[in-house]
Short mmCIF file of C-alpha atoms in Angstrom, two decimals:
data_model
loop_
_atom_site.label_atom_id
_atom_site.label_comp_id
_atom_site.label_asym_id
_atom_site.label_seq_id
_atom_site.Cartn_x
_atom_site.Cartn_y
_atom_site.Cartn_z
CA MET A 1 -18.12 4.47 9.24
CA PRO A 2 -16.44 1.76 11.12
CA THR A 3 -13.58 2.51 13.51
CA PRO A 4 -10.05 1.01 12.73
CA SER A 5 -10.89 -1.72 15.37
CA MET A 6 -14.22 -2.51 13.72
CA GLU A 7 -12.42 -2.65 10.29
CA ASP A 8 -9.95 -5.30 11.59
CA TYR A 9 -12.89 -7.52 12.82
CA ILE A 10 -14.91 -6.99 9.49
CA GLU A 11 -11.73 -7.85 7.45
CA GLN A 12 -10.92 -10.94 9.39
CA ILE A 13 -14.56 -12.10 9.31
CA TYR A 14 -14.77 -11.50 5.55
CA ILE A 15 -11.51 -13.48 5.06
CA LEU A 16 -12.64 -16.37 7.17
CA ILE A 17 -15.91 -16.60 5.35
CA GLU A 18 -14.22 -16.48 2.03
CA ASP A 19 -11.75 -19.03 3.02
CA LYS A 20 -13.84 -21.51 5.25
CA GLY A 21 -17.40 -20.61 4.47
CA TYR A 22 -17.93 -19.58 8.04
CA ALA A 23 -16.40 -17.39 10.82
CA ARG A 24 -16.50 -18.55 14.47
CA VAL A 25 -15.83 -16.42 17.45
CA SER A 26 -12.71 -18.68 18.35
CA ASP A 27 -11.30 -18.28 14.81
CA ILE A 28 -11.64 -14.59 14.92
CA ALA A 29 -10.02 -14.36 18.37
CA GLU A 30 -7.25 -16.52 17.16
CA ASN A 31 -6.59 -14.53 14.14
CA LEU A 32 -6.71 -11.23 15.77
CA GLN A 33 -4.93 -12.42 18.93
CA VAL A 34 -7.63 -11.27 21.31
CA HIS A 35 -9.89 -12.91 23.94
CA PRO A 36 -13.05 -14.59 22.68
CA SER A 37 -15.01 -12.24 25.09
CA SER A 38 -13.68 -9.21 23.13
CA VAL A 39 -14.69 -10.83 19.84
CA THR A 40 -18.26 -11.38 21.26
CA LYS A 41 -18.57 -7.79 22.35
CA MET A 42 -17.47 -6.50 18.99
CA VAL A 43 -19.62 -8.87 17.05
CA GLN A 44 -22.60 -7.69 18.99
CA LYS A 45 -21.62 -4.08 18.13
CA LEU A 46 -21.24 -4.95 14.41
CA ASP A 47 -24.62 -6.58 14.58
CA ARG A 48 -26.20 -3.39 15.94
CA ASP A 49 -24.40 -1.34 13.28
CA GLN A 50 -25.82 -3.84 10.65
CA TYR A 51 -22.48 -5.09 9.38
CA LEU A 52 -23.40 -8.69 10.23
CA ASN A 53 -26.11 -10.78 11.68
CA TYR A 54 -25.18 -12.61 14.89
CA GLU A 55 -27.13 -15.11 16.85
CA LYS A 56 -25.65 -16.49 19.92
CA TYR A 57 -24.44 -20.08 19.52
CA ARG A 58 -25.54 -20.00 15.85
CA GLY A 59 -22.80 -18.09 14.32
CA LEU A 60 -22.74 -15.02 12.14
CA ILE A 61 -23.16 -13.84 8.64
CA LEU A 62 -22.07 -10.58 6.93
CA THR A 63 -24.86 -8.39 5.76
CA PRO A 64 -24.58 -6.90 2.25
CA LYS A 65 -23.17 -3.78 3.85
CA GLY A 66 -20.59 -5.82 5.86
CA LYS A 67 -19.64 -7.86 2.69
CA LYS A 68 -19.03 -4.60 0.73
CA VAL A 69 -16.95 -3.04 3.47
CA GLY A 70 -14.98 -6.44 4.01
CA LYS A 71 -14.17 -6.79 0.34
CA ARG A 72 -12.95 -3.20 0.18
CA LEU A 73 -10.92 -3.77 3.28
CA VAL A 74 -9.22 -6.83 2.02
CA TYR A 75 -8.53 -4.98 -1.32
CA ARG A 76 -6.99 -2.09 0.55
CA HIS A 77 -4.64 -4.56 2.60
CA GLU A 78 -3.65 -6.49 -0.56
CA LEU A 79 -3.06 -3.34 -2.48
CA LEU A 80 -0.85 -1.92 0.23
CA GLU A 81 1.08 -5.08 0.41
CA GLN A 82 1.70 -5.05 -3.45
CA PHE A 83 2.75 -1.46 -3.27
CA LEU A 84 5.27 -1.97 -0.50
CA ALA A 85 6.60 -5.03 -2.31
CA ILE A 86 6.96 -3.00 -5.62
CA ILE A 87 8.89 -0.24 -3.82
CA GLY A 88 11.27 -2.70 -2.37
CA VAL A 89 10.29 -3.09 1.30
CA ASP A 90 11.71 -6.08 3.05
CA PRO A 91 9.12 -8.82 2.75
CA ASP A 92 9.53 -9.81 6.42
CA ILE A 93 8.11 -6.44 7.45
CA ILE A 94 5.44 -5.80 4.89
CA TYR A 95 2.51 -7.22 6.84
CA GLU A 96 3.30 -5.36 9.99
CA ASP A 97 3.80 -2.13 8.05
CA VAL A 98 0.51 -2.45 6.34
CA GLU A 99 -1.19 -3.14 9.58
CA GLY A 100 0.31 0.01 10.88
CA ILE A 101 -0.70 2.32 8.06
CA GLU A 102 -3.86 1.00 6.52
CA HIS A 103 -6.28 2.64 8.98
CA HIS A 104 -4.48 6.04 8.45
CA LEU A 105 -4.88 6.51 4.71
CA SER A 106 -7.91 8.07 3.03
CA TRP A 107 -9.71 6.09 0.25
CA ASP A 108 -8.34 8.81 -2.10
CA SER A 109 -4.85 7.88 -1.09
CA ILE A 110 -5.69 4.22 -1.54
CA ASP A 111 -7.04 4.94 -5.05
CA ARG A 112 -3.80 6.92 -5.98
CA ILE A 113 -1.63 4.03 -4.67
CA GLY A 114 -3.72 1.64 -6.84
CA ASP A 115 -2.92 3.83 -9.82
CA LEU A 116 0.84 3.71 -8.90
CA VAL A 117 0.74 -0.06 -8.56
CA GLN A 118 -1.00 -0.35 -11.84
CA TYR A 119 1.66 2.00 -13.44
CA PHE A 120 4.45 -0.20 -12.37
CA GLU A 121 2.78 -3.44 -13.23
CA GLU A 122 1.91 -2.37 -16.75
CA GLU A 123 5.65 -1.92 -17.65
CA SER A 124 8.08 -4.07 -15.77
CA SER A 125 11.01 -1.83 -16.84
CA ARG A 126 9.49 0.78 -14.48
CA VAL A 127 10.30 -1.45 -11.57
CA ASP A 128 13.78 -2.03 -12.88
CA ASP A 129 14.31 1.74 -13.18
CA LEU A 130 13.14 2.17 -9.55
CA ARG A 131 15.54 -0.62 -8.43
CA SER A 132 18.40 1.25 -10.30
CA VAL A 133 17.53 4.41 -8.33
CA GLN A 134 17.44 2.59 -5.11
CA GLN A 135 20.75 0.82 -5.68
CA LYS A 136 22.36 4.15 -6.64
CA ASN A 137 21.03 5.71 -3.57
CA GLU A 138 22.26 2.77 -1.35
CA GLU A 139 25.73 3.07 -2.79
CA GLN A 140 25.86 6.78 -2.05
CA ASN A 141 24.63 6.17 1.37
CA ASN A 142 27.34 3.55 2.00
CA GLU A 143 30.04 5.99 0.68
CA THR A 144 28.96 8.61 3.35
CA ASP A 145 28.80 6.20 6.22
#
């Protein structure tokens, strides 16, 4: 199992390859806001653990194992963003919140959140009902302040 740090790298590499067709050390470093030397060390570790194939000065490609993990990590991230949006979290903080929680949830929890997102998306009135509850709670909180 990859560590949370490894997951961040695999996710970024997967996204870069999907978007650009390749992932360079400099691009990974920029996206993760780390030094290129840190990226090189992690890429070498991911190569040893068979998540990718890395050749110095030639680039890297995800192995089938790395692609599978990368795809699942991107799904987890996007699902959590959807979930937080549905429950009314301020859009300006959703990304940071997802970054803070995504590594701390089991895949069983992720699957249940997926079920809940599906439940809300299948019937838009459910989201409206949730907004009514939230508004009512906000009004009650404002009365007690």
